[in-house]
Amino acid sequence: MRVWSVANQKGGVGKTTTVVTLAGLLAGAGHRVLAVDLDPHGSLTSYFRHDPDELERSAFDLFSGDAPDRDRLQALLLPTGHERIALLPSSTALATLERRAVGKEGMGLQVARALRRLEGEFDYVLIDSPPVLGVLMVNALAACQHLLVPVQTEYLALKGLERMVRSIAMVNRARKRKLEYSLIPTFYDRRTQASVNCLRELHREYPAQIADAVVPVDTKFRNASVQGLVPSRLDAGSRGVAAYAKLLRSLLARQMQD
Ligand SMILES: Nc1ncnc2c1ncn2[C@@H]1O[C@H](COP(=O)(O)OP(=O)(O)O)[C@@H](O)[C@H]1O
Ligand SMILES: [Mg+2]
């Protein structure tokens, strides 16, 4: 079971879209996928037509009371309308977690522990995380073998990225195995100077981390979300889906190496 997290301390950069699109492509290739929503806003949960305000059980249960065993964990999972994609949803209760977690030990590893108990049930786990460095993001970073950082290709994007890179360095001090990450340029529009300059700077500053795949601005992503469909099911040939397919190929190739 491979676990990939998607994080950036900035909102609206394409994190949830990255999770949903990669989940769809992996499921389409026959893999069993678990999508985990650790964002209290619950965009991923809403995407798959569940209401985070109404859910009584969610990822919050990983942090409260006794750690759920395999059966209880499975009872938390919801269908997504897509074969082979299950959802561990968010709920509004997750928003209270940061306050509750203060000073409690071991709170950073709850998600990693829960996923270990689901070993064998899924081929890939994709974790969506909130744009805040707190206990939820720390859990997402601790639970994964690889981190994807979508970066919106715009003016000043690198400034925000520096913060995220510092957070990764901080998490790495506590990890046995160094967390490797890939930067995914998103919302790329080659007609705008800001996009072009930003991509050039990303290559210059982060040559080892920048992904080959560049995700263009593509309105199909929004159309897919309106319909609650993974983008590859709405339009498998769109430019946006093609970019994520390229990203996925490079992630799978890299996985073969380690
Ligand atoms: N490459 C893209 N082109 C056009 N719209 C996009 C793209 N990626 C995401 N979007 C749209 O932008 C909005 C924010 O994306 P989202 O994935 O929710 O960001 P985040 O999870 O980082 O806040 C959503 O409405 C989504 O459909
Ligand atoms: Mg999101």
JSON list of C-alpha atoms in Angstrom, two decimals, residues 79-169:
[
{"chain": "A", "resi": 79, "resn": "PRO", "atom": "CA", "xyz": [-18.68, 5.14, -1.17]},
{"chain": "A", "resi": 80, "resn": "THR", "atom": "CA", "xyz": [-17.82, 7.75, -3.81]},
{"chain": "A", "resi": 81, "resn": "GLY", "atom": "CA", "xyz": [-19.97, 6.64, -6.72]},
{"chain": "A", "resi": 82, "resn": "HIS", "atom": "CA", "xyz": [-16.77, 5.30, -8.27]},
{"chain": "A", "resi": 83, "resn": "GLU", "atom": "CA", "xyz": [-15.80, 1.69, -8.24]},
{"chain": "A", "resi": 84, "resn": "ARG", "atom": "CA", "xyz": [-12.52, 1.14, -6.41]},
{"chain": "A", "resi": 85, "resn": "ILE", "atom": "CA", "xyz": [-12.45, 4.57, -4.72]},
{"chain": "A", "resi": 86, "resn": "ALA", "atom": "CA", "xyz": [-13.44, 4.72, -1.04]},
{"chain": "A", "resi": 87, "resn": "LEU", "atom": "CA", "xyz": [-13.53, 7.89, 1.03]},
{"chain": "A", "resi": 88, "resn": "LEU", "atom": "CA", "xyz": [-12.49, 8.48, 4.61]},
{"chain": "A", "resi": 89, "resn": "PRO", "atom": "CA", "xyz": [-14.47, 11.70, 5.00]},
{"chain": "A", "resi": 90, "resn": "SER", "atom": "CA", "xyz": [-13.86, 14.89, 6.89]},
{"chain": "A", "resi": 91, "resn": "SER", "atom": "CA", "xyz": [-16.45, 16.40, 9.20]},
{"chain": "A", "resi": 92, "resn": "THR", "atom": "CA", "xyz": [-16.75, 19.79, 10.82]},
{"chain": "A", "resi": 93, "resn": "ALA", "atom": "CA", "xyz": [-15.59, 18.22, 14.10]},
{"chain": "A", "resi": 94, "resn": "LEU", "atom": "CA", "xyz": [-12.09, 18.10, 12.61]},
{"chain": "A", "resi": 95, "resn": "ALA", "atom": "CA", "xyz": [-11.93, 21.86, 12.97]},
{"chain": "A", "resi": 96, "resn": "THR", "atom": "CA", "xyz": [-11.86, 21.47, 16.76]},
{"chain": "A", "resi": 97, "resn": "LEU", "atom": "CA", "xyz": [-8.89, 19.17, 16.65]},
{"chain": "A", "resi": 98, "resn": "GLU", "atom": "CA", "xyz": [-6.09, 21.72, 16.62]},
{"chain": "A", "resi": 99, "resn": "ARG", "atom": "CA", "xyz": [-7.25, 23.08, 19.96]},
{"chain": "A", "resi": 100, "resn": "ARG", "atom": "CA", "xyz": [-7.78, 19.64, 21.53]},
{"chain": "A", "resi": 101, "resn": "ALA", "atom": "CA", "xyz": [-4.46, 18.30, 20.31]},
{"chain": "A", "resi": 102, "resn": "VAL", "atom": "CA", "xyz": [-2.33, 20.89, 22.09]},
{"chain": "A", "resi": 103, "resn": "GLY", "atom": "CA", "xyz": [0.19, 19.21, 24.35]},
{"chain": "A", "resi": 104, "resn": "LYS", "atom": "CA", "xyz": [-1.13, 15.69, 23.74]},
{"chain": "A", "resi": 105, "resn": "GLU", "atom": "CA", "xyz": [1.52, 13.16, 22.81]},
{"chain": "A", "resi": 106, "resn": "GLY", "atom": "CA", "xyz": [1.45, 10.98, 19.74]},
{"chain": "A", "resi": 107, "resn": "MET", "atom": "CA", "xyz": [-1.22, 13.03, 18.02]},
{"chain": "A", "resi": 108, "resn": "GLY", "atom": "CA", "xyz": [0.96, 13.38, 14.94]},
{"chain": "A", "resi": 109, "resn": "LEU", "atom": "CA", "xyz": [0.92, 9.68, 14.12]},
{"chain": "A", "resi": 110, "resn": "GLN", "atom": "CA", "xyz": [-2.77, 8.81, 14.39]},
{"chain": "A", "resi": 111, "resn": "VAL", "atom": "CA", "xyz": [-3.38, 8.68, 10.65]},
{"chain": "A", "resi": 112, "resn": "ALA", "atom": "CA", "xyz": [-0.21, 6.67, 9.98]},
{"chain": "A", "resi": 113, "resn": "ARG", "atom": "CA", "xyz": [-1.30, 4.14, 12.61]},
{"chain": "A", "resi": 114, "resn": "ALA", "atom": "CA", "xyz": [-4.83, 3.87, 11.25]},
{"chain": "A", "resi": 115, "resn": "LEU", "atom": "CA", "xyz": [-3.56, 3.32, 7.71]},
{"chain": "A", "resi": 116, "resn": "ARG", "atom": "CA", "xyz": [-1.28, 0.53, 8.87]},
{"chain": "A", "resi": 117, "resn": "ARG", "atom": "CA", "xyz": [-4.39, -1.25, 10.13]},
{"chain": "A", "resi": 118, "resn": "LEU", "atom": "CA", "xyz": [-5.90, -1.00, 6.64]},
{"chain": "A", "resi": 119, "resn": "GLU", "atom": "CA", "xyz": [-2.82, -2.54, 5.01]},
{"chain": "A", "resi": 120, "resn": "GLY", "atom": "CA", "xyz": [-3.86, -4.92, 2.25]},
{"chain": "A", "resi": 121, "resn": "GLU", "atom": "CA", "xyz": [-7.27, -3.30, 1.69]},
{"chain": "A", "resi": 122, "resn": "PHE", "atom": "CA", "xyz": [-6.02, -0.65, -0.74]},
{"chain": "A", "resi": 123, "resn": "ASP", "atom": "CA", "xyz": [-3.24, -0.24, -3.26]},
{"chain": "A", "resi": 124, "resn": "TYR", "atom": "CA", "xyz": [-3.01, 3.56, -2.94]},
{"chain": "A", "resi": 125, "resn": "VAL", "atom": "CA", "xyz": [-3.99, 6.06, -0.29]},
{"chain": "A", "resi": 126, "resn": "LEU", "atom": "CA", "xyz": [-4.23, 9.73, -1.24]},
{"chain": "A", "resi": 127, "resn": "ILE", "atom": "CA", "xyz": [-4.46, 12.22, 1.59]},
{"chain": "A", "resi": 128, "resn": "ASP", "atom": "CA", "xyz": [-5.86, 15.74, 1.14]},
{"chain": "A", "resi": 129, "resn": "SER", "atom": "CA", "xyz": [-4.77, 18.18, 3.82]},
{"chain": "A", "resi": 130, "resn": "PRO", "atom": "CA", "xyz": [-5.74, 21.64, 5.06]},
{"chain": "A", "resi": 131, "resn": "PRO", "atom": "CA", "xyz": [-3.71, 24.73, 4.11]},
{"chain": "A", "resi": 132, "resn": "VAL", "atom": "CA", "xyz": [-2.54, 25.20, 7.70]},
{"chain": "A", "resi": 133, "resn": "LEU", "atom": "CA", "xyz": [0.52, 23.76, 9.39]},
{"chain": "A", "resi": 134, "resn": "GLY", "atom": "CA", "xyz": [-1.11, 22.05, 12.35]},
{"chain": "A", "resi": 135, "resn": "VAL", "atom": "CA", "xyz": [-1.78, 18.61, 13.70]},
{"chain": "A", "resi": 136, "resn": "LEU", "atom": "CA", "xyz": [-3.73, 17.53, 10.60]},
{"chain": "A", "resi": 137, "resn": "MET", "atom": "CA", "xyz": [-1.03, 18.49, 8.14]},
{"chain": "A", "resi": 138, "resn": "VAL", "atom": "CA", "xyz": [1.62, 16.97, 10.39]},
{"chain": "A", "resi": 139, "resn": "ASN", "atom": "CA", "xyz": [-0.38, 13.72, 10.31]},
{"chain": "A", "resi": 140, "resn": "ALA", "atom": "CA", "xyz": [-0.60, 13.85, 6.54]},
{"chain": "A", "resi": 141, "resn": "LEU", "atom": "CA", "xyz": [3.15, 14.38, 6.22]},
{"chain": "A", "resi": 142, "resn": "ALA", "atom": "CA", "xyz": [3.98, 11.67, 8.75]},
{"chain": "A", "resi": 143, "resn": "ALA", "atom": "CA", "xyz": [1.73, 9.08, 7.12]},
{"chain": "A", "resi": 144, "resn": "CYS", "atom": "CA", "xyz": [2.99, 9.30, 3.54]},
{"chain": "A", "resi": 145, "resn": "GLN", "atom": "CA", "xyz": [5.90, 7.89, 1.56]},
{"chain": "A", "resi": 146, "resn": "HIS", "atom": "CA", "xyz": [5.78, 10.73, -0.93]},
{"chain": "A", "resi": 147, "resn": "LEU", "atom": "CA", "xyz": [4.46, 14.27, -0.80]},
{"chain": "A", "resi": 148, "resn": "LEU", "atom": "CA", "xyz": [2.93, 16.21, -3.66]},
{"chain": "A", "resi": 149, "resn": "VAL", "atom": "CA", "xyz": [2.96, 19.99, -3.39]},
{"chain": "A", "resi": 150, "resn": "PRO", "atom": "CA", "xyz": [0.78, 21.71, -6.01]},
{"chain": "A", "resi": 151, "resn": "VAL", "atom": "CA", "xyz": [2.08, 25.20, -6.73]},
{"chain": "A", "resi": 152, "resn": "GLN", "atom": "CA", "xyz": [-0.05, 27.71, -8.56]},
{"chain": "A", "resi": 153, "resn": "THR", "atom": "CA", "xyz": [2.13, 29.24, -11.26]},
{"chain": "A", "resi": 154, "resn": "GLU", "atom": "CA", "xyz": [1.58, 32.89, -10.51]},
{"chain": "A", "resi": 155, "resn": "TYR", "atom": "CA", "xyz": [3.37, 35.96, -9.23]},
{"chain": "A", "resi": 156, "resn": "LEU", "atom": "CA", "xyz": [4.82, 35.44, -5.71]},
{"chain": "A", "resi": 157, "resn": "ALA", "atom": "CA", "xyz": [4.06, 31.71, -5.67]},
{"chain": "A", "resi": 158, "resn": "LEU", "atom": "CA", "xyz": [7.61, 30.97, -4.62]},
{"chain": "A", "resi": 159, "resn": "LYS", "atom": "CA", "xyz": [7.31, 33.13, -1.56]},
{"chain": "A", "resi": 160, "resn": "GLY", "atom": "CA", "xyz": [4.48, 30.96, -0.23]},
{"chain": "A", "resi": 161, "resn": "LEU", "atom": "CA", "xyz": [6.29, 27.82, -1.25]},
{"chain": "A", "resi": 162, "resn": "GLU", "atom": "CA", "xyz": [9.26, 28.66, 0.95]},
{"chain": "A", "resi": 163, "resn": "ARG", "atom": "CA", "xyz": [7.03, 28.32, 3.97]},
{"chain": "A", "resi": 164, "resn": "MET", "atom": "CA", "xyz": [5.92, 24.87, 2.90]},
{"chain": "A", "resi": 165, "resn": "VAL", "atom": "CA", "xyz": [9.49, 23.79, 2.23]},
{"chain": "A", "resi": 166, "resn": "ARG", "atom": "CA", "xyz": [10.47, 24.93, 5.75]},
{"chain": "A", "resi": 167, "resn": "SER", "atom": "CA", "xyz": [7.60, 22.88, 7.17]},
{"chain": "A", "resi": 168, "resn": "ILE", "atom": "CA", "xyz": [8.82, 19.81, 5.28]},
{"chain": "A", "resi": 169, "resn": "ALA", "atom": "CA", "xyz": [12.32, 20.34, 6.68]}
]
